[in-house]
């Protein structure tokens, strides 16, 4: 068995095997060999292309400073991220990498790109000379997991380079950001409807914004009286909450006072030099290297260097491509890297034309390095530093960590806004998938712009978004403003979104009554998605059913609290809840009112000593809380299905936000087991989840096949049922 594993999966296990050590001695054996191989590959890539200490790379590349063994941090990073590995495991992995990287006299950075291009994850891709890269359907779970932390576009390009090496160069770079699979277990020719997608994160913002930043050559100076708040940095005019990337501080880091904007400024300089190398064959000179190194400690040098690069780029702008998607009012070259000579007629018709410059740059550099071009190999350290900075910034745009709840999601959405939003609106209708329709959640500005259009795209249905973070009076005003477009069907419905910790369902009672009185019954309510405690989430769902008398055609979205495993949830929380005292009192009252027969409700009374506490209370629950939760999950779910209320699920979003570990645990799969449920599949926020509607259907189909053992015939029927449900309940 140990002899047939994938090459890079053998890093740990085979080295142990060849040393005569039994497999059972490896702590990770219990996880299964196949999973170990995948995890090791993913862990090493993450350590090298995301977690690696940025300042150490910067000093080594720019300052010619020796930092000892480059791979030593990798061992610490693997041990930090992969707690299932033992010390022996991580040492064996790094030892194998060291042996692999010492087989030639190439620089460590060339070896890193060799590892990137010839790697275990390559079997995820379909082999062949395709203009559009494809993911193997059976490996879609693996792909979704790896792109959480590693730039999927970089992995795609690296795989293409591995296929194209020593062959004819590729000239098509307009593939979709969310790659398609080679096959599906359903009929993709049918029309599919996405009932739940938010406009501001419908399309990928990061790549477009990155290109914008790479063309600015600017580092924003702060006024001396400005105080940098913890966790809040300024990128030009773009406020970014640093939320999910927390580097492991095992080493003394330099440049800790620098913001991401400083690193982005360095990246824009390096990108220009990389592009210049490809166009003119001119490598980075020693003086330029010293200037880059000094610009992190001397703002005057940084500004002069950025000005030099801006002037250098000006000569490329005159020959850069400008006419995106036949939009004649685009009067500037968004990216100097997209030269007219690179863009053929087919590329001009693609919304991904704007990515040609960046993709071509990385592809050609990697290809030259892999083809042993000596000049290109000298540029490898700079390319690595550029990609490391880029992936670090990318992590602030993706809902990619293991934190649960909407706070994390909301920060991600906030980070998606950028000065390129207007430009993205121009391209929005071109990003639409074939054979699909979207109900798009729009704020006031989005609705206003949609209503101004002389001809609204037939595939878009505008839904007015009311956030639970709004004041109720503000929400009333917004609803009143759009009541006529709602009555005429120009706006298809109203969506109440956000955390239940912000507003309770009964807070919207007057607004919903007003809408119903005006003949508007196309309403969706996001519920049971974000909560202090599982009981709190269930109580919110119960309230909307009882207090607001929710009936079809009104829809409910998410309902994660109904499907969260109560045993695992409370074990994870050690049967302890922490929340505002008033909310805890309400929860305990609800428990006593809705407890099943046989449960002692006296266990759910707040002690007198805690009743006078202010604000946040910590309360230890009795283990019978699991029985209470399970009973009410069944009760509420039965009532929703009995009423025929449509339920909108968003698989990848639900997986990232909720307490689930795999797609088969999600509400979608659970509801499919009940023939009377009206469940649909949607994307929610494809631009920050690296997904598409087609992939969401594929992921559920794969879960039904791999984890639930359904036949392909039954899967096709289940997927068709989901599709028809969406078609039936879409707002007209």
XYZ file of C-alpha atoms in Angstrom:
732
model
C 0.000 0.000 0.000
C 2.807 2.399 0.819
C 4.335 1.813 -2.618
C 1.335 3.110 -4.579
C 0.804 6.527 -3.059
C 1.148 9.819 -5.008
C 4.691 11.141 -5.184
C 4.439 14.103 -2.881
C 2.155 12.243 -0.539
C 5.137 10.019 0.208
C 7.036 12.868 1.837
C 6.235 11.690 5.341
C 4.874 8.171 5.099
C 7.267 6.579 2.615
C 10.295 7.999 4.405
C 9.065 6.231 7.526
C 8.374 3.051 5.568
C 11.842 2.928 4.043
C 13.319 3.348 7.499
C 11.520 0.185 8.585
C 9.117 2.011 10.870
C 5.604 0.585 11.017
C 2.801 2.756 9.620
C 0.837 2.357 12.828
C 3.465 4.378 14.675
C 2.437 7.500 12.776
C -0.176 9.386 14.732
C -1.863 10.488 11.518
C -2.410 6.912 10.369
C -5.889 7.008 11.889
C -6.882 9.723 9.447
C -6.360 7.414 6.478
C -3.438 7.427 4.077
C -5.226 9.177 1.261
C -6.305 12.065 3.450
C -2.790 12.373 4.871
C -1.296 12.744 1.395
C -3.789 15.447 0.479
C -3.312 17.282 3.751
C 0.487 17.194 3.554
C 0.509 18.558 0.018
C -1.946 21.284 0.957
C -0.053 22.079 4.157
C 3.319 22.431 2.424
C 1.865 24.659 -0.303
C 0.197 26.824 2.324
C 3.408 27.104 4.316
C 5.415 28.092 1.226
C 2.956 30.353 -0.597
C 0.933 31.932 2.211
C 2.240 31.517 5.752
C 5.963 31.889 5.122
C 7.392 34.947 6.993
C 7.205 37.789 4.505
C 10.014 39.852 5.992
C 12.433 36.911 5.820
C 11.736 36.505 2.108
C 12.019 40.250 1.527
C 15.397 40.471 3.272
C 16.717 37.402 1.467
C 15.550 38.522 -1.984
C 16.191 42.245 -1.759
C 18.975 42.553 0.762
C 21.001 39.447 -0.012
C 20.733 38.521 3.651
C 21.277 34.906 4.630
C 18.598 33.551 6.962
C 19.910 30.043 7.372
C 17.926 27.069 6.185
C 14.959 28.333 4.204
C 12.863 25.276 5.092
C 13.195 25.537 8.878
C 10.116 27.803 9.171
C 8.141 25.284 7.115
C 8.460 22.698 9.877
C 7.084 25.157 12.461
C 4.303 26.276 10.141
C 3.208 22.703 9.452
C 3.187 21.917 13.156
C 1.125 25.048 13.801
C -1.477 24.471 11.082
C -1.606 20.670 11.097
C -1.988 19.704 14.730
C -2.660 16.082 13.773
C 1.013 15.716 12.761
C 3.652 14.716 15.283
C 7.079 16.272 15.608
C 8.489 13.227 13.814
C 6.022 13.742 10.962
C 6.927 17.378 10.351
C 10.656 16.653 10.619
C 10.290 13.844 8.059
C 8.378 16.102 5.675
C 11.011 18.846 5.818
C 13.834 16.308 5.545
C 12.277 14.912 2.369
C 11.799 18.420 0.955
C 15.406 19.259 1.794
C 16.609 16.186 -0.078
C 14.398 17.027 -3.022
C 15.530 20.656 -3.165
C 19.251 19.817 -2.898
C 19.407 17.646 -6.010
C 20.781 20.494 -8.117
C 22.576 23.787 -7.648
C 19.480 25.874 -8.423
C 18.342 28.526 -5.985
C 15.743 27.598 -3.397
C 13.194 29.717 -5.265
C 13.556 27.699 -8.462
C 12.964 24.559 -6.409
C 9.842 26.129 -4.911
C 8.401 26.692 -8.374
C 9.374 23.167 -9.407
C 7.399 21.927 -6.409
C 4.474 24.182 -7.342
C 4.333 23.063 -10.974
C 4.957 19.336 -10.455
C 2.764 18.578 -7.490
C 0.232 16.136 -6.136
C -2.664 18.532 -6.681
C -2.110 18.302 -10.449
C -4.295 15.213 -10.660
C -7.181 17.502 -9.778
C -6.991 18.909 -13.302
C -8.135 17.192 -16.479
C -5.204 16.309 -18.716
C -5.159 17.660 -22.250
C -4.447 20.770 -24.244
C -7.672 22.582 -23.367
C -8.068 26.338 -23.761
C -10.350 26.188 -20.720
C -8.848 24.400 -17.684
C -11.174 21.823 -16.128
C -11.343 20.232 -12.686
C -12.002 16.516 -12.372
C -15.495 16.156 -10.977
C -14.454 13.581 -8.378
C -11.780 15.970 -7.011
C -13.971 19.044 -6.607
C -13.955 18.748 -2.797
C -10.143 18.832 -2.829
C -10.101 21.822 -5.146
C -12.505 23.828 -2.978
C -10.348 23.076 0.043
C -7.019 24.043 -1.485
C -8.194 27.338 -3.034
C -9.246 28.517 0.405
C -5.577 29.287 1.047
C -3.698 29.157 -2.239
C -4.538 31.371 -5.209
C -6.535 29.105 -7.518
C -5.406 31.082 -10.538
C -1.761 30.471 -9.588
C -2.401 26.729 -9.215
C -4.167 26.666 -12.586
C -1.313 28.479 -14.300
C 1.274 26.213 -12.654
C -0.555 23.139 -13.937
C -0.763 24.629 -17.438
C 2.982 25.363 -17.335
C 3.660 21.763 -16.372
C 1.624 20.620 -19.403
C 3.103 23.189 -21.816
C 6.752 22.819 -20.807
C 8.985 22.449 -23.869
C 5.935 22.709 -26.142
C 4.196 25.482 -28.003
C 3.353 28.436 -25.751
C -0.244 29.031 -24.805
C -1.955 32.241 -25.914
C -5.440 31.904 -24.368
C -5.822 33.305 -20.848
C -9.558 33.986 -20.528
C -10.767 31.062 -18.441
C -13.327 31.568 -15.683
C -12.133 32.290 -12.143
C -14.410 29.544 -10.800
C -13.293 26.586 -12.882
C -15.824 24.147 -14.297
C -15.682 20.371 -13.921
C -15.168 17.857 -16.705
C -18.511 16.202 -16.088
C -21.690 16.592 -14.075
C -24.280 14.228 -12.679
C -27.072 16.426 -14.019
C -28.214 18.098 -17.233
C -26.336 21.399 -17.536
C -28.350 22.397 -20.604
C -31.379 23.218 -18.454
C -31.975 26.693 -17.068
C -30.735 27.099 -13.496
C -31.896 29.872 -11.176
C -29.801 31.341 -8.376
C -32.344 32.642 -5.870
C -29.795 34.071 -3.485
C -26.791 36.111 -4.582
C -25.564 39.444 -3.231
C -24.616 41.996 -5.863
C -21.511 43.389 -4.172
C -19.913 39.943 -3.998
C -21.507 38.305 -7.032
C -18.234 38.514 -8.945
C -14.671 38.201 -7.806
C -13.402 41.557 -6.565
C -9.863 40.675 -5.565
C -8.270 40.024 -8.949
C -9.785 43.151 -10.479
C -8.765 45.264 -7.518
C -5.273 43.772 -7.485
C -4.743 44.799 -11.103
C -5.960 48.280 -10.214
C -3.457 48.506 -7.333
C -0.628 47.193 -9.490
C -1.194 50.103 -11.873
C -1.239 52.889 -9.301
C 2.341 52.841 -7.967
C 1.293 54.632 -4.830
C 1.966 54.361 -1.124
C -0.412 56.474 0.917
C 1.301 58.723 3.431
C -0.449 59.162 6.765
C -0.704 62.355 8.740
C 1.450 62.263 11.834
C -1.575 62.716 14.079
C -3.352 59.708 12.547
C -3.478 56.779 14.912
C -3.489 53.323 13.403
C -6.203 51.313 15.116
C -5.521 47.706 15.919
C -6.794 45.508 13.115
C -7.592 48.459 10.858
C -5.313 49.545 8.038
C -5.739 51.846 5.069
C -5.011 50.747 1.546
C -5.177 53.941 -0.451
C -8.880 54.886 -0.253
C -9.856 51.358 0.758
C -10.395 50.534 4.415
C -9.555 46.909 5.132
C -10.222 44.999 8.309
C -7.424 42.508 8.830
C -9.503 39.589 9.976
C -8.257 36.149 9.139
C -4.564 36.089 8.333
C -2.568 35.952 11.573
C 1.033 34.927 10.854
C 2.820 32.706 13.323
C 5.328 34.930 15.099
C 8.095 32.443 15.831
C 10.732 34.727 14.408
C 11.704 38.336 14.952
C 9.859 40.069 12.144
C 11.091 43.209 10.456
C 8.852 45.939 9.019
C 6.020 45.244 11.481
C 5.117 48.937 11.328
C 4.340 48.660 7.616
C 0.777 48.456 6.363
C -0.420 46.239 3.554
C -0.282 49.303 1.322
C 3.480 49.419 1.758
C 3.753 45.782 0.703
C 1.414 46.431 -2.227
C 3.659 49.296 -3.304
C 6.628 46.910 -3.293
C 4.601 44.363 -5.267
C 3.721 46.943 -7.939
C 7.428 47.798 -8.337
C 8.397 44.134 -8.644
C 5.583 43.501 -11.138
C 6.871 46.264 -13.392
C 10.383 44.806 -13.334
C 9.022 41.322 -14.067
C 7.015 42.641 -17.013
C 10.010 44.624 -18.266
C 12.084 41.457 -18.149
C 9.596 39.621 -20.359
C 9.305 42.496 -22.813
C 12.929 43.655 -22.979
C 14.960 40.877 -21.345
C 16.221 43.373 -18.770
C 16.811 41.875 -15.317
C 16.698 43.774 -12.023
C 19.964 45.650 -11.608
C 21.917 45.709 -8.311
C 20.988 49.380 -7.771
C 17.299 48.616 -8.345
C 17.530 45.770 -5.855
C 19.099 48.093 -3.259
C 16.399 50.695 -3.885
C 13.636 48.147 -3.348
C 15.312 47.047 -0.135
C 15.725 50.600 1.132
C 12.215 51.727 0.178
C 10.767 49.814 3.144
C 12.749 51.951 5.572
C 13.000 55.224 3.636
C 9.744 56.725 2.351
C 11.584 59.227 0.139
C 13.346 56.417 -1.725
C 10.020 54.588 -1.989
C 8.326 57.577 -3.627
C 11.211 58.135 -6.042
C 11.230 54.449 -7.000
C 7.466 54.424 -7.542
C 7.770 57.527 -9.717
C 10.484 55.830 -11.770
C 8.261 52.807 -12.292
C 5.307 55.005 -13.214
C 7.407 56.698 -15.877
C 8.678 53.324 -17.083
C 5.135 52.032 -17.441
C 4.020 55.084 -19.441
C 5.795 53.755 -22.525
C 3.769 50.526 -22.300
C 0.430 52.269 -21.796
C 0.391 53.696 -25.305
C 0.267 50.179 -26.735
C -1.960 48.689 -24.023
C -5.427 47.313 -24.701
C -8.399 49.586 -23.869
C -11.607 48.405 -25.539
C -13.091 45.924 -23.073
C -16.202 44.131 -24.294
C -16.754 46.714 -27.029
C -17.373 49.433 -24.438
C -16.193 52.523 -26.261
C -16.431 54.751 -23.192
C -13.509 52.993 -21.542
C -10.858 55.628 -22.141
C -7.915 54.220 -20.275
C -5.757 51.139 -20.224
C -6.648 49.408 -16.979
C -3.544 47.281 -17.078
C -0.303 48.097 -18.887
C 0.363 44.339 -18.854
C -2.390 43.738 -21.439
C -0.713 44.774 -24.654
C -2.767 45.000 -27.864
C -0.612 42.338 -29.462
C -1.729 39.793 -26.818
C -5.478 40.202 -27.393
C -7.205 38.352 -30.209
C -10.823 38.748 -31.314
C -12.097 35.905 -29.140
C -10.389 37.325 -26.049
C -12.013 40.715 -26.618
C -15.425 39.094 -26.166
C -14.570 37.669 -22.755
C -15.069 39.510 -19.430
C -11.881 37.776 -18.296
C -9.936 39.738 -20.880
C -8.943 42.089 -18.061
C -6.954 39.236 -16.456
C -4.836 38.469 -19.525
C -1.901 40.659 -18.488
C -1.544 39.176 -15.006
C -2.034 35.590 -16.126
C 0.317 35.923 -19.076
C 2.994 37.490 -16.866
C 2.960 34.621 -14.347
C 2.614 31.952 -17.032
C 5.571 33.122 -19.114
C 7.874 33.595 -16.137
C 7.024 30.182 -14.701
C 7.378 28.556 -18.103
C 10.810 30.053 -18.672
C 11.945 29.009 -15.190
C 10.677 25.452 -15.740
C 12.361 25.341 -19.160
C 15.663 26.146 -17.451
C 16.083 29.638 -18.882
C 19.032 30.955 -16.876
C 17.977 34.618 -17.008
C 14.455 33.742 -15.905
C 15.794 31.653 -13.024
C 17.519 34.789 -11.726
C 14.096 36.436 -11.601
C 12.575 33.533 -9.636
C 13.165 35.126 -6.175
C 11.326 38.268 -7.280
C 8.413 36.320 -8.699
C 8.146 34.346 -5.459
C 8.118 37.513 -3.343
C 5.482 39.044 -5.627
C 3.240 35.967 -5.410
C 3.639 35.706 -1.631
C 2.531 39.327 -1.163
C -0.351 38.827 -3.578
C -1.649 35.699 -1.856
C -1.341 37.368 1.548
C -3.513 40.275 0.361
C -5.904 37.850 -1.349
C -6.645 36.171 1.974
C -8.419 39.300 3.183
C -10.962 38.928 0.351
C -11.973 35.292 0.773
C -14.179 33.628 3.321
C -11.483 31.070 3.854
C -10.784 30.505 7.523
C -12.414 28.259 10.078
C -14.158 30.952 12.108
C -17.928 30.556 12.126
C -20.631 33.176 12.025
C -21.516 36.277 10.074
C -19.049 38.698 11.657
C -16.258 37.034 9.728
C -18.411 37.027 6.576
C -19.293 40.712 6.954
C -15.636 41.721 7.209
C -14.925 39.765 4.045
C -17.748 41.528 2.199
C -16.508 44.901 3.427
C -13.036 44.137 2.112
C -14.509 43.382 -1.296
C -15.439 47.002 -1.933
C -12.943 48.966 -3.965
C -12.601 51.871 -6.407
C -12.987 49.278 -9.151
C -16.595 48.561 -8.172
C -17.912 50.897 -10.866
C -15.773 49.209 -13.475
C -17.020 45.840 -12.301
C -20.621 46.960 -12.801
C -19.746 47.587 -16.411
C -18.654 43.970 -16.745
C -21.306 42.484 -14.469
C -23.723 41.257 -17.098
C -20.882 39.603 -19.003
C -19.923 37.385 -16.072
C -23.279 35.647 -16.120
C -23.110 31.879 -16.459
C -24.733 30.233 -19.433
C -28.238 28.916 -18.826
C -28.782 30.588 -15.465
C -30.853 33.378 -13.947
C -30.050 35.348 -10.815
C -32.122 36.979 -8.121
C -29.627 39.642 -7.090
C -29.787 41.312 -3.670
C -29.212 45.040 -4.201
C -28.881 47.966 -1.818
C -30.489 51.344 -2.535
C -27.760 52.418 -4.945
C -27.899 49.133 -6.796
C -31.695 49.276 -7.102
C -31.554 52.886 -8.331
C -29.043 52.008 -11.038
C -31.009 48.906 -12.017
C -34.228 50.916 -12.415
C -32.418 53.512 -14.566
C -31.441 50.908 -17.133
C -33.585 51.178 -20.261
C -33.449 47.440 -20.734
C -32.792 45.377 -17.638
C -30.919 42.148 -18.411
C -33.482 39.343 -18.677
C -31.363 37.063 -16.541
C -31.319 39.461 -13.533
C -34.147 39.906 -11.041
C -33.531 42.744 -8.608
C -34.279 42.062 -4.932
C -34.325 44.963 -2.464
C -31.925 44.240 0.389
C -32.903 45.286 3.924
C -30.064 44.718 6.360
C -30.793 43.852 9.976
C -28.034 46.290 10.868
C -30.224 49.194 9.674
C -32.328 51.151 12.136
C -35.985 50.131 11.842
C -37.042 53.645 10.854
C -34.403 53.627 8.120
C -35.672 50.268 6.875
C -39.247 51.565 6.799
C -38.139 54.540 4.726
C -36.263 52.354 2.227
C -39.229 49.992 1.780
C -41.619 52.924 1.272
C -39.283 54.422 -1.344
C -39.484 51.325 -3.552
C -43.100 50.295 -2.973
C -44.247 51.232 -6.495
C -41.419 49.380 -8.315
C -42.220 46.421 -6.046
C -45.915 46.547 -6.926
C -45.133 46.800 -10.644
C -42.674 43.921 -10.467
C -39.685 45.992 -11.570
C -38.136 44.972 -8.267
C -39.038 41.328 -7.718
C -39.005 41.109 -3.922
C -37.550 42.115 -0.559
C -34.765 40.327 1.295
C -34.141 40.676 5.042
C -30.509 39.733 5.589
C -27.912 39.805 8.314
C -27.334 38.515 11.813
C -30.219 37.621 14.120
C -28.153 39.151 16.914
C -28.805 42.557 15.295
C -32.612 42.384 15.037
C -35.246 39.825 15.959
C -37.986 38.810 13.498
C -40.668 40.616 15.483
C -38.740 43.880 15.040
C -39.799 43.774 11.378
C -43.456 43.018 12.097
C -44.708 46.482 11.048
C -42.636 46.514 7.849
C -43.790 43.063 6.794
C -47.441 43.925 7.567
C -47.062 47.097 5.460
C -45.639 45.104 2.540
C -48.394 42.497 2.747
C -51.070 45.192 2.891
C -49.588 46.633 -0.312
C -49.821 43.256 -2.011
C -46.131 42.411 -1.708
C -45.635 38.826 -0.594
C -42.316 38.070 -2.321
C -40.222 38.097 0.831
C -37.098 36.225 1.907
C -35.801 36.179 5.466
C -32.273 35.044 6.409
C -32.697 33.182 9.675
C -30.853 30.783 11.970
C -27.503 31.547 10.320
C -25.713 33.527 13.014
C -26.416 33.172 16.720
C -24.906 33.407 20.185
C -26.148 29.916 20.957
C -27.964 27.153 19.094
C -31.079 27.796 21.188
C -30.967 31.447 20.199
C -30.864 30.472 16.518
C -33.800 28.073 16.908
C -35.787 30.674 18.818
C -35.339 33.162 15.971
C -36.667 30.623 13.449
C -39.575 29.799 15.755
C -40.401 33.503 16.088
C -40.647 34.118 12.366
C -42.958 31.106 11.967
C -45.223 32.058 14.863
C -44.954 35.839 15.341
C -44.811 36.734 11.627
C -46.978 33.833 10.451
C -44.519 32.986 7.675
C -46.184 31.185 4.776
C -45.337 30.373 1.167
C -44.531 32.023 -1.243
C -42.391 33.789 1.373
C -39.037 32.029 1.631
C -36.511 31.306 4.357
C -32.754 31.264 3.813
C -30.025 29.195 5.494
C -31.730 27.757 8.659
C -28.349 26.460 9.874
C -29.555 26.163 13.472
C -32.096 23.540 12.401
C -29.411 21.226 11.041
C -26.442 21.754 13.369
C -25.513 18.594 15.286
C -26.490 19.437 18.864
C -24.198 16.841 20.482
C -21.080 18.088 18.677
C -22.060 21.730 19.099
C -22.391 21.644 22.881
C -19.406 19.364 23.363
C -17.343 21.878 21.407
C -18.636 24.658 23.633
C -18.256 22.578 26.839
C -21.970 23.149 27.487
C -21.236 26.784 28.267
C -22.883 29.820 26.671
C -21.797 33.428 26.780
C -24.248 36.127 25.729
C -26.092 39.286 26.825
C -28.092 38.642 30.007
C -31.429 39.718 28.493
C -30.991 37.345 25.555
C -30.037 34.481 27.862
C -33.155 35.079 29.959
C -35.277 35.014 26.800
C -33.581 31.803 25.671
C -34.129 30.092 29.023
C -37.789 31.116 29.040
C -38.161 29.696 25.511
C -36.497 26.436 26.598
C -38.870 26.041 29.543
C -41.850 26.727 27.278
C -40.723 24.341 24.526
C -38.981 21.557 26.446
C -40.048 17.991 25.609
C -41.807 15.880 28.172
C -39.467 14.449 30.770
C -36.938 17.293 30.811
C -36.592 19.058 34.148
C -37.148 22.739 33.239
C -35.762 23.785 36.630
C -32.342 23.114 35.109
C -32.856 26.144 32.883
C -33.301 28.947 35.399
C -30.723 31.682 35.776
C -29.345 31.683 39.353
C -30.297 34.748 41.342
C -26.650 35.744 41.655
C -26.428 36.086 37.857
C -29.776 37.811 37.314
C -28.412 41.132 38.512
C -25.247 40.932 36.441
C -24.966 43.450 33.631
C -24.210 42.867 29.974
C -22.504 39.544 29.262
C -23.276 36.413 31.283
C -21.496 33.052 31.278
C -23.892 30.182 31.981
C -23.280 26.437 32.284
C -26.040 24.394 30.656
C -27.232 20.992 31.755
C -26.601 18.168 29.298
C -30.353 17.812 28.776
C -30.064 20.890 26.557
C -29.226 18.479 23.722
C -32.616 16.776 24.121
C -34.367 20.152 24.128
C -32.571 21.279 20.976
C -33.126 18.057 19.039
C -36.823 18.028 19.932
C -37.291 21.601 18.725
C -35.202 21.102 15.596
C -37.597 18.323 14.577
C -40.682 20.303 15.622
C -39.778 23.491 13.736
C -38.482 21.680 10.675
C -41.711 19.657 10.448
C -43.793 22.827 10.652
C -41.793 24.603 7.919
C -42.103 21.635 5.585
C -45.802 21.250 6.418
C -46.388 24.883 5.396
C -44.508 24.311 2.139
C -42.184 27.247 2.831
C -39.321 27.301 0.282
C -35.875 27.014 1.884
C -32.881 28.600 0.154
C -29.601 26.877 0.964
C -26.130 28.042 -0.091
C -23.824 25.016 0.280
C -20.321 26.527 0.332
C -21.450 29.607 2.243
C -23.280 27.430 4.788
C -20.201 25.210 5.143
C -17.874 28.167 5.770
C -20.209 30.037 8.134
C -21.832 27.207 10.066
C -20.796 24.343 12.336
C -20.384 21.762 9.562
C -17.324 19.811 8.437
C -18.464 18.526 5.037
C -21.095 19.099 2.371
C -23.131 16.010 3.267
C -23.860 17.524 6.708
C -25.445 20.644 5.213
C -29.162 21.541 5.247
C -29.328 20.854 1.492
C -28.604 17.138 1.831
C -30.701 16.754 4.956
C -33.750 18.375 3.345
C -33.427 16.267 0.218
C -34.231 13.232 2.338
C -37.728 14.643 2.924
C -39.840 14.420 -0.215
C -42.168 17.207 0.950
C -39.454 19.830 1.503
C -39.033 22.670 -0.994
C -35.267 23.188 -0.963
C -33.089 25.086 -3.448
C -29.360 25.536 -4.116
C -27.850 29.012 -4.413
C -24.443 30.707 -4.248
C -24.898 33.600 -1.768
C -21.509 35.250 -2.428
C -19.632 33.462 -5.236
C -17.036 36.247 -5.498
C -15.668 35.576 -2.003
C -16.259 31.825 -2.030
C -14.499 30.969 -5.308
C -17.543 29.124 -6.583
C -20.338 29.196 -9.155
C -23.916 27.947 -9.294
C -22.861 24.988 -11.444
C -20.177 24.053 -8.923
C -22.630 24.320 -6.019
C -24.851 21.752 -7.727
C -21.777 19.632 -8.445
C -20.652 19.751 -4.821
C -24.011 18.540 -3.535
C -24.161 15.837 -6.226
C -20.695 14.694 -5.146
C -21.741 14.631 -1.480
C -24.787 12.527 -2.344
C -22.560 10.104 -4.230
C -19.475 9.853 -2.018
C -20.868 10.318 1.485
C -24.478 9.205 1.143
C -24.045 6.377 -1.361
C -26.780 7.434 -3.782
C -26.894 5.975 -7.282
C -26.292 8.249 -10.261
C -29.927 7.826 -11.295
C -31.148 8.985 -7.866
C -28.665 11.844 -7.860
C -29.917 13.095 -11.216
C -33.466 12.989 -9.892
C -32.452 14.862 -6.725
C -30.611 17.572 -8.673
C -33.526 17.953 -11.087
C -35.831 18.331 -8.102
C -33.621 21.119 -6.737
C -33.592 22.843 -10.123
C -37.354 22.626 -10.539
C -37.905 23.895 -6.993
C -35.905 27.036 -7.815
C -37.847 27.491 -11.040
C -41.166 27.130 -9.208
C -40.511 29.478 -6.284
C -38.586 32.267 -8.045
C -40.198 35.665 -7.590
C -42.003 36.964 -10.679
